[in-house]
Short mmCIF file of C-alpha atoms and ligand atoms in Angstrom, two decimals:
data_model
loop_
_atom_site.label_atom_id
_atom_site.label_comp_id
_atom_site.label_asym_id
_atom_site.label_seq_id
_atom_site.Cartn_x
_atom_site.Cartn_y
_atom_site.Cartn_z
CA MET A 1 0.00 0.00 0.00
CA HIS A 2 1.38 3.37 -1.03
CA PRO A 3 0.32 6.68 0.48
CA VAL A 4 -0.42 9.55 -1.89
CA GLU A 5 0.18 12.66 0.15
CA ARG A 6 2.70 14.65 -1.88
CA ASN A 7 4.16 14.97 -5.36
CA GLY A 8 7.07 12.65 -4.60
CA ASP A 9 4.60 9.86 -3.81
CA VAL A 10 3.37 9.91 -7.42
CA VAL A 11 6.93 9.19 -8.57
CA HIS A 12 7.18 6.27 -6.11
CA ILE A 13 3.94 4.81 -7.39
CA ARG A 14 5.15 5.01 -10.97
CA GLN A 15 8.29 3.15 -9.96
CA ALA A 16 6.32 0.48 -8.09
CA ILE A 17 4.02 -0.03 -11.10
CA ARG A 18 7.03 -0.21 -13.42
CA ALA A 19 8.57 -2.99 -11.31
CA LEU A 20 5.28 -4.93 -11.23
CA ALA A 21 4.74 -4.50 -14.97
CA GLN A 22 8.22 -5.78 -15.74
CA GLU A 23 7.83 -8.78 -13.43
CA GLY A 24 4.38 -9.41 -14.90
CA GLY A 25 5.82 -9.75 -18.39
CA LEU A 26 4.05 -6.76 -19.93
CA SER A 27 5.50 -5.50 -23.22
CA LEU A 28 7.37 -2.20 -23.20
CA VAL A 29 4.39 -0.41 -24.73
CA ASP A 30 1.99 -1.89 -22.19
CA GLN A 31 4.34 -1.09 -19.32
CA THR A 32 4.48 2.53 -20.43
CA LYS A 33 0.71 2.72 -20.81
CA MET A 34 0.11 1.25 -17.35
CA ILE A 35 2.69 3.53 -15.73
CA THR A 36 1.21 6.59 -17.41
CA ALA A 37 -2.35 5.68 -16.38
CA ALA A 38 -1.16 5.16 -12.80
CA SER A 39 0.58 8.52 -12.89
CA GLU A 40 -2.64 10.23 -13.99
CA LEU A 41 -4.85 8.53 -11.42
CA ALA A 42 -2.41 8.97 -8.54
CA ARG A 43 -2.19 12.66 -9.32
CA ASN A 44 -5.99 12.94 -9.33
CA THR A 45 -6.05 11.19 -5.94
CA LEU A 46 -3.57 13.76 -4.70
CA ILE A 47 -4.99 16.91 -6.27
CA TYR A 48 -8.73 16.32 -6.33
CA GLY A 49 -9.12 13.60 -3.70
CA GLY A 50 -6.96 15.50 -1.21
CA GLY A 51 -4.65 12.49 -0.88
CA GLY A 52 -5.34 8.82 -0.39
CA VAL A 53 -3.77 5.42 -0.93
CA VAL A 54 -2.80 3.21 -3.84
CA ARG A 55 -2.73 -0.58 -3.74
CA ALA A 56 -0.99 -2.35 -6.58
CA GLY A 57 -0.12 -5.95 -7.35
CA ALA A 58 -0.08 -8.86 -9.75
CA VAL A 59 -3.53 -10.09 -10.76
CA ALA A 60 -4.76 -13.28 -12.43
CA LYS A 61 -8.10 -14.28 -13.93
CA ASP A 62 -8.69 -17.59 -15.70
CA ASP A 63 -5.44 -18.05 -17.58
CA ARG A 64 -4.63 -14.38 -17.86
CA ARG A 65 -2.03 -12.56 -15.81
CA GLY A 66 -1.55 -8.85 -15.40
CA VAL A 67 -1.01 -5.90 -13.13
CA GLY A 68 -3.74 -4.14 -11.21
CA ALA A 69 -3.91 -0.97 -9.16
CA VAL A 70 -6.56 0.65 -6.97
CA PHE A 71 -6.57 4.39 -6.28
CA GLU A 72 -8.65 5.35 -3.30
CA ASP A 73 -9.43 8.64 -1.63
CA SER A 74 -12.07 9.97 0.73
CA GLY A 75 -12.28 13.36 -0.95
CA PRO A 76 -15.28 15.21 -2.38
CA GLY A 77 -16.16 12.55 -4.96
CA ILE A 78 -17.28 13.31 -8.51
CA ALA A 79 -20.80 14.70 -8.93
CA ASP A 80 -21.02 14.27 -12.70
CA VAL A 81 -19.01 11.26 -13.82
CA ALA A 82 -19.94 11.57 -17.50
CA GLN A 83 -18.62 15.11 -17.53
CA ALA A 84 -15.41 14.15 -15.68
CA MET A 85 -14.85 11.36 -18.22
CA THR A 86 -15.18 13.79 -21.15
CA ASP A 87 -11.97 14.48 -23.09
CA GLY A 88 -10.69 17.91 -22.24
CA TRP A 89 -12.96 18.62 -19.28
CA THR A 90 -11.18 19.81 -16.16
CA SER A 91 -12.40 21.55 -13.03
CA GLY A 92 -8.86 22.72 -12.44
CA THR A 93 -6.03 23.75 -14.74
CA GLY A 94 -5.14 20.34 -16.19
CA MET A 95 -5.62 19.04 -19.71
CA GLY A 96 -8.75 17.14 -18.74
CA LEU A 97 -7.39 13.94 -20.26
CA GLY A 98 -6.36 12.03 -17.14
CA LEU A 99 -9.53 10.00 -16.55
CA SER A 100 -10.65 9.55 -20.15
CA GLY A 101 -7.08 8.98 -21.32
CA SER A 102 -6.27 6.38 -18.67
CA ARG A 103 -9.39 4.45 -19.58
CA ARG A 104 -8.00 4.13 -23.11
CA LEU A 105 -4.57 3.13 -21.81
CA VAL A 106 -5.69 0.11 -19.77
CA ASP A 107 -7.78 -3.04 -20.29
CA GLU A 108 -10.09 -2.75 -17.30
CA PHE A 109 -11.24 0.54 -15.82
CA ASP A 110 -13.69 0.85 -12.96
CA LEU A 111 -14.64 4.14 -11.34
CA ARG A 112 -16.76 4.30 -8.21
CA THR A 113 -17.52 7.58 -6.56
CA THR A 114 -19.95 8.97 -4.03
CA PRO A 115 -20.20 12.73 -3.64
CA GLY A 116 -19.02 13.69 -0.18
CA GLU A 117 -17.47 10.28 0.45
CA GLY A 118 -14.71 9.70 -2.03
CA THR A 119 -13.54 8.06 -5.21
CA THR A 120 -12.04 4.67 -6.03
CA VAL A 121 -10.60 3.85 -9.43
CA THR A 122 -9.43 0.33 -10.29
CA ILE A 123 -7.37 -0.44 -13.39
CA ILE A 124 -5.87 -3.62 -14.86
CA LYS A 125 -3.50 -4.18 -17.74
CA TRP A 126 -3.22 -7.79 -18.95
CA ALA A 127 -0.02 -9.32 -20.24
CA ARG A 128 -0.36 -10.40 -23.85
CA MET B 1 7.02 21.56 47.78
CA SER B 2 7.86 24.68 45.77
CA GLU B 3 9.64 24.66 42.45
CA GLN B 4 12.27 26.87 43.99
CA ALA B 5 13.29 24.05 46.33
CA ASP B 6 13.41 21.54 43.46
CA ALA B 7 15.61 23.77 41.42
CA VAL B 8 18.12 24.06 44.20
CA ASP B 9 18.19 20.29 44.53
CA LEU B 10 18.90 19.93 40.84
CA VAL B 11 21.77 22.38 40.96
CA ASP B 12 23.17 20.52 43.97
CA LEU B 13 22.96 17.31 42.06
CA LEU B 14 25.09 18.73 39.27
CA SER B 15 27.43 20.75 41.44
CA VAL B 16 28.42 18.47 44.31
CA GLU B 17 31.31 17.03 42.50
CA GLY B 18 31.64 20.04 40.22
CA GLU B 19 34.23 19.64 37.48
CA ASP B 20 34.40 15.89 37.79
CA LEU B 21 30.86 15.35 36.61
CA ALA B 22 31.41 17.28 33.39
CA ALA B 23 34.60 15.32 32.79
CA ALA B 24 32.80 12.03 33.40
CA TRP B 25 30.12 13.15 30.95
CA VAL B 26 32.71 13.87 28.27
CA ARG B 27 34.29 10.44 28.85
CA GLU B 28 30.93 8.69 28.65
CA VAL B 29 30.02 10.40 25.37
CA SER B 30 33.40 10.09 23.69
CA GLY B 31 33.20 6.33 24.20
CA SER B 32 30.07 6.23 22.04
CA LEU B 33 31.18 8.63 19.31
CA GLY B 34 34.60 7.23 18.50
CA ARG B 35 37.00 9.63 16.83
CA ARG B 36 34.61 11.39 14.51
CA VAL B 37 34.38 14.34 16.87
CA SER B 38 37.72 15.55 18.19
CA ALA B 39 38.28 15.22 21.93
CA ALA B 40 38.84 18.97 22.24
CA GLU B 41 35.64 19.79 20.39
CA LEU B 42 33.57 17.39 22.46
CA GLU B 43 35.10 18.72 25.67
CA ARG B 44 34.20 22.27 24.65
CA GLU B 45 30.66 21.38 23.54
CA LEU B 46 29.76 19.45 26.66
CA ARG B 47 31.41 21.83 29.15
CA GLU B 48 29.53 24.76 27.67
CA LEU B 49 26.35 22.77 27.78
CA TYR B 50 27.02 21.69 31.35
CA GLU B 51 27.60 25.23 32.54
CA ALA B 52 24.55 26.52 30.71
CA LEU B 53 22.44 23.77 32.25
CA VAL B 54 23.62 24.49 35.78
CA GLU B 55 22.99 28.18 35.20
CA ALA B 56 19.49 27.51 33.84
CA LEU B 57 18.64 25.36 36.86
CA ARG B 58 20.05 27.96 39.20
CA GLN B 59 17.60 30.39 37.61
CA ASP B 60 14.76 27.94 38.28
CA ALA B 61 14.18 26.69 34.75
CA VAL B 62 11.31 24.17 34.92
CA ASP B 63 11.30 22.61 31.48
CA VAL B 64 12.94 22.66 28.08
CA HIS B 65 10.78 25.57 26.93
CA SER B 66 11.61 27.82 29.88
CA GLU B 67 13.00 31.23 29.10
CA GLN B 68 16.00 30.38 31.30
CA MET B 69 16.75 27.39 29.06
CA SER B 70 17.33 29.47 25.94
CA GLU B 71 21.11 29.22 26.17
CA VAL B 72 20.87 25.43 26.63
CA ARG B 73 18.54 25.19 23.64
CA ALA B 74 20.91 27.25 21.52
CA LEU B 75 23.86 25.02 22.40
CA LEU B 76 21.85 21.85 21.79
CA THR B 77 20.68 23.18 18.43
CA GLU B 78 24.27 23.84 17.44
CA LEU B 79 25.32 20.37 18.59
CA SER B 80 22.45 18.62 16.76
CA ARG B 81 23.12 20.47 13.54
CA SER B 82 26.79 19.70 13.65
CA ARG B 83 26.07 15.97 14.27
CA ALA B 84 23.51 15.86 11.46
CA ARG B 85 25.95 17.45 9.01
CA LYS B 86 28.68 15.01 9.98
CA GLY B 87 26.39 12.08 9.29
CA PHE B 88 25.85 10.84 12.85
CA SER B 89 22.67 8.88 13.56
CA PRO B 90 19.86 10.29 15.74
CA THR B 91 20.93 7.87 18.51
CA GLU B 92 24.54 8.99 18.35
CA THR B 93 23.32 12.55 18.61
CA ALA B 94 20.88 12.19 21.48
CA ILE B 95 23.31 10.05 23.47
CA SER B 96 25.24 13.24 24.26
CA VAL B 97 22.31 14.31 26.40
CA PHE B 98 21.21 10.95 27.76
CA ALA B 99 24.74 10.05 28.84
CA LEU B 100 24.47 12.65 31.58
CA LYS B 101 21.74 10.56 33.20
CA ARG B 102 24.10 7.63 33.38
CA VAL B 103 26.82 9.80 34.83
CA LEU B 104 24.47 10.95 37.57
CA GLU B 105 23.30 7.44 38.47
CA PRO B 106 25.78 7.01 41.35
CA VAL B 107 23.87 9.61 43.39
CA LEU B 108 21.03 7.13 43.55
CA ARG B 109 23.22 4.84 45.59
CA LYS B 110 23.43 7.42 48.33
CA GLY B 111 19.75 6.69 48.54
CA SER B 112 18.42 9.76 50.32
CA SER B 113 14.86 10.41 49.21
CA GLU B 114 15.77 13.99 48.25
CA SER B 115 18.53 12.87 45.93
CA VAL B 116 16.32 10.23 44.31
CA HIS B 117 13.61 12.79 43.84
CA ALA B 118 16.09 15.29 42.39
CA TYR B 119 17.51 12.63 40.08
CA LEU B 120 14.08 11.77 38.72
CA GLN B 121 13.32 15.44 38.15
CA LEU B 122 16.55 16.10 36.36
CA SER B 123 16.16 12.89 34.43
CA ARG B 124 12.77 14.02 33.14
CA LEU B 125 14.32 17.31 32.09
CA LEU B 126 17.15 15.51 30.32
CA ASP B 127 14.61 13.36 28.48
CA GLU B 128 13.00 16.54 27.20
CA LEU B 129 16.36 17.94 26.17
CA GLY B 130 17.20 14.67 24.42
CA LEU B 131 13.96 14.79 22.46
CA PHE B 132 14.63 18.42 21.60
CA THR B 133 17.99 17.29 20.22
CA ILE B 134 16.40 14.63 18.03
CA GLU B 135 13.82 17.14 16.84
CA THR B 136 16.49 19.64 15.79
CA TYR B 137 18.60 16.89 14.27
CA THR B 138 15.66 15.75 12.14
CA GLN B 139 14.92 19.28 10.96
CA THR B 140 18.53 19.71 9.91
CA ARG B 141 18.52 16.39 8.06
CA ASP B 142 15.29 17.30 6.27
CA ALA B 143 16.75 20.64 5.24
CA LEU B 144 19.92 18.90 4.00
CA ILE B 145 17.92 16.41 1.96
CA THR B 146 15.77 19.13 0.43
CA ALA B 147 18.87 21.13 -0.47
CA GLN B 148 20.49 18.06 -2.05
CA ALA B 149 17.35 17.29 -4.03
CA GLU B 150 17.36 20.84 -5.36
CA GLN B 151 21.02 20.59 -6.29
CA LEU B 152 20.33 17.34 -8.09
CA LEU B 153 17.50 19.03 -9.93
CA GLU B 154 19.87 21.71 -11.13
CA LEU B 155 22.63 19.27 -11.98
CA SER B 156 20.44 16.90 -13.91
CA THR B 157 19.10 19.48 -16.32
CA PRO B 158 21.91 20.90 -18.41
CA VAL B 159 21.11 23.20 -21.28
CA VAL B 160 23.75 22.73 -23.96
CA ARG B 161 24.62 24.90 -26.92
CA LEU B 162 24.79 22.59 -29.95
CA TRP B 163 25.49 25.22 -32.58
CA ASP B 164 25.43 28.94 -32.97
CA GLY B 165 21.78 29.77 -32.33
CA VAL B 166 20.75 26.22 -31.40
CA ILE B 167 20.40 24.99 -27.81
CA ALA B 168 19.23 21.63 -26.49
CA VAL B 169 18.02 20.14 -23.20
CA PRO B 170 18.41 16.40 -22.92
CA LEU B 171 15.84 15.21 -20.38
CA VAL B 172 16.77 12.06 -18.50
CA GLY B 173 14.79 10.14 -15.92
CA THR B 174 11.39 10.55 -14.37
CA LEU B 175 9.90 13.95 -14.98
CA ASP B 176 7.99 15.17 -12.01
CA SER B 177 6.30 18.50 -12.04
CA ALA B 178 9.05 20.31 -10.12
CA ARG B 179 11.78 19.07 -12.45
CA THR B 180 9.89 19.82 -15.61
CA GLN B 181 9.28 23.32 -14.32
CA VAL B 182 12.99 23.85 -13.64
CA VAL B 183 14.01 22.51 -17.04
CA MET B 184 11.56 24.71 -18.84
CA GLU B 185 12.61 27.84 -16.97
CA LYS B 186 16.26 27.10 -17.70
CA LEU B 187 15.50 26.54 -21.36
CA LEU B 188 13.69 29.85 -21.74
CA GLN B 189 16.48 31.66 -19.87
CA ALA B 190 19.11 30.01 -22.06
CA LEU B 191 17.27 31.20 -25.18
CA VAL B 192 17.66 34.76 -23.91
CA ASP B 193 21.24 34.35 -22.69
CA THR B 194 22.54 32.79 -25.90
CA GLY B 195 20.27 34.69 -28.27
CA SER B 196 19.26 31.38 -29.83
CA GLU B 197 16.21 30.95 -32.01
CA GLN B 198 16.16 27.17 -32.09
CA ALA B 199 15.67 24.87 -29.11
CA ILE B 200 15.61 21.10 -29.00
CA ILE B 201 13.96 19.24 -26.14
CA ASP B 202 15.24 15.69 -26.24
CA ILE B 203 13.19 13.15 -24.29
CA THR B 204 15.08 9.99 -25.27
CA GLY B 205 15.86 9.34 -21.59
CA VAL B 206 12.34 9.87 -20.30
CA PRO B 207 10.44 6.67 -19.47
CA ALA B 208 6.91 8.14 -19.50
CA VAL B 209 5.09 11.30 -20.50
CA ASP B 210 1.81 11.95 -18.73
CA THR B 211 -0.60 14.85 -19.25
CA GLN B 212 1.14 17.00 -16.67
CA VAL B 213 4.55 16.64 -18.33
CA ALA B 214 2.98 17.15 -21.75
CA GLN B 215 1.28 20.29 -20.52
CA HIS B 216 4.59 21.69 -19.25
CA LEU B 217 6.23 20.86 -22.57
CA LEU B 218 3.46 22.49 -24.57
CA LYS B 219 3.47 25.62 -22.41
CA THR B 220 7.22 25.97 -22.82
CA ILE B 221 6.95 25.61 -26.56
CA VAL B 222 4.30 28.33 -26.67
CA ALA B 223 6.38 30.59 -24.42
CA ALA B 224 9.47 30.03 -26.60
CA ARG B 225 7.41 30.89 -29.66
CA LEU B 226 6.37 34.17 -28.04
CA MET B 227 10.06 34.87 -27.57
CA GLY B 228 10.61 34.31 -31.27
CA ALA B 229 12.17 30.85 -30.91
CA GLU B 230 11.13 27.51 -32.34
CA CYS B 231 11.26 24.22 -30.45
CA THR B 232 11.65 20.70 -31.71
CA VAL B 233 10.87 17.70 -29.51
CA SER B 234 13.14 14.76 -30.24
CA GLY B 235 13.57 11.23 -28.99
CA ILE B 236 9.93 10.29 -28.68
CA SER B 237 10.12 6.52 -28.34
CA PRO B 238 7.49 4.29 -29.98
CA GLN B 239 5.94 3.43 -26.60
CA ILE B 240 5.70 7.07 -25.60
CA ALA B 241 4.25 8.00 -28.99
CA GLN B 242 1.53 5.36 -28.59
CA THR B 243 0.80 6.43 -25.03
CA ILE B 244 0.51 10.09 -26.01
CA VAL B 245 -1.91 9.19 -28.81
CA ALA B 246 -4.04 7.00 -26.52
CA LEU B 247 -4.16 9.73 -23.89
CA GLY B 248 -5.50 12.06 -26.55
CA ILE B 249 -2.77 14.70 -26.29
CA GLU B 250 -2.36 16.74 -29.44
CA PHE B 251 1.12 17.79 -30.49
CA GLU B 252 -0.19 19.35 -33.68
CA GLY B 253 1.86 22.19 -35.03
CA ILE B 254 4.87 21.09 -33.02
CA ALA B 255 7.93 19.76 -34.78
CA THR B 256 8.90 16.31 -33.58
CA LYS B 257 11.84 14.18 -34.68
CA ALA B 258 12.80 10.62 -33.84
CA SER B 259 16.38 11.43 -32.94
CA LEU B 260 18.42 14.33 -31.64
CA ALA B 261 20.50 14.23 -34.82
CA ASP B 262 17.40 14.69 -36.99
CA ALA B 263 16.22 17.52 -34.75
CA LEU B 264 19.59 19.23 -35.07
CA LYS B 265 19.46 18.94 -38.85
CA LEU B 266 16.01 20.53 -38.83
CA ALA B 267 17.11 23.31 -36.48
CA LEU B 268 20.14 24.09 -38.64
CA ARG B 269 18.05 24.18 -41.76
CA ARG B 270 15.59 26.50 -40.07
CA SER B 271 18.39 28.82 -39.05
CA GLY B 272 19.74 28.86 -42.57
CA VAL B 273 22.80 26.65 -42.16
CA ASP B 274 23.53 24.37 -45.12
CA LEU B 275 24.88 20.95 -44.33
CA VAL B 276 26.73 19.49 -47.28
CA ALA B 277 27.71 15.84 -47.30
CA HIS B 278 30.97 15.13 -49.15
CA ARG B 279 30.73 11.92 -51.03
CA ASP B 280 34.33 10.99 -50.29
CA GLY B 281 34.26 12.23 -46.73
CA LEU B 282 36.33 15.11 -45.46
CA ARG B 283 39.94 15.29 -46.51
N1 ADP C 1 -10.19 11.49 -7.30
C1 ADP C 1 -10.99 12.48 -7.69
N2 ADP C 1 -11.80 13.12 -6.80
C2 ADP C 1 -12.59 14.15 -7.19
N3 ADP C 1 -12.67 14.62 -8.43
C3 ADP C 1 -11.89 14.05 -9.37
C4 ADP C 1 -11.01 12.96 -9.05
N4 ADP C 1 -10.38 12.58 -10.19
C5 ADP C 1 -10.83 13.39 -11.15
N5 ADP C 1 -11.74 14.28 -10.67
C6 ADP C 1 -12.46 15.31 -11.46
O1 ADP C 1 -12.45 14.94 -12.81
C7 ADP C 1 -11.89 15.98 -13.61
C8 ADP C 1 -11.17 15.39 -14.78
O2 ADP C 1 -10.01 14.69 -14.37
P1 ADP C 1 -8.84 14.41 -15.39
O3 ADP C 1 -9.44 13.78 -16.58
O4 ADP C 1 -7.75 13.67 -14.70
O5 ADP C 1 -8.37 15.86 -15.81
P2 ADP C 1 -7.50 16.94 -15.03
O6 ADP C 1 -6.72 16.23 -13.98
O7 ADP C 1 -6.64 17.53 -16.07
O8 ADP C 1 -8.46 17.93 -14.45
C9 ADP C 1 -11.02 16.74 -12.67
O9 ADP C 1 -10.82 18.07 -13.12
C10 ADP C 1 -11.80 16.66 -11.37
O10 ADP C 1 -12.81 17.63 -11.34
MG1 MG C 2 -5.89 14.40 -13.89
#
């Protein structure tokens, strides 16, 4: 479990995901995609969620293996998920491509959020 | 029992054997520090501290935060900083304070209830001073680490002049927001300083580009353009190219080249330099 409380933590998470992706046998392209998605989501946890935790590890389903990560915060939550998932929409000063872009970068993307309670995003990238 | 009476007891405790106690303290500490602090320096540090402590107690200091303790705090701060800079551990630093407790232990054997009481009081005070030492030590270490990180940031982002009017920044390693910011500021400054109109940002050594890094890059390119300079981004690896496309980031209108060499060729052409290849090589 990795805390996400400051900018440096995002770098640590990227490194942890890189190690897992290499061990998990992901191709270089898939490693880079997974690391980048993790970077986006961890930064959202930090900036919008007010900090939180990331859990990451090897995952397996049937005969597939991969790397999974869960980004969890107890921040304000997202009132309008469809809007947040729209390319280019940001409530801050970002590019508004973190959520929508990460969904395209990974194989499984699950976003759960309750306004006032927090947000949890789960992603998986399978080895091919 | 008034605090006045306690204070006198504490001074007595430290003054009965006068000089000897300070000397025993120095011996006790030097055993644990080895030769990394010179004997003379340690002697000076601890004697000063000893005298300041006795003086503070004489003036009825009650705890580490007392006004009368300010001299003791100042000396301890100096000691902690010096230990932190020399690479001693927190334990090795705090031992300088805690060792005095051990030195005072023999008074317990005399066994009078006043001396036991005084010992416990002083011991509590020394605990506070020890914790104060660790606190100061930690602050110094944090400051050192931050300073080193900043130095590293500076060191790891050289702006090089490749040609008259052409500068380049080779980016290597993980780009966090702080680093990208530094690089970009240095690049813009270098454009001014060298009067260059072509800049190459080479990201061959960058493992991943997320939207934050891309945003910094794009902003820098726009800022450079406003300053009349053109940027070329080189070294975009296939995996980064695919990731950027999937993220949906648009690099339209920005010159990109696979390698630094190609980017240099482009920059030279843009600045009107003709590169002529001699078929037989240079003679
Ligand atoms: N963990 C979160 N908690 C609350 N709001 C979030 C969270 N993650 C994303 N959002 C909202 O979704 C918007 C879009 O996020 P994203 O696509 O990453 O773009 P950006 O980070 O550039 O704003 C954010 O501006 C923010 O309003
Ligand atoms: Mg984002």
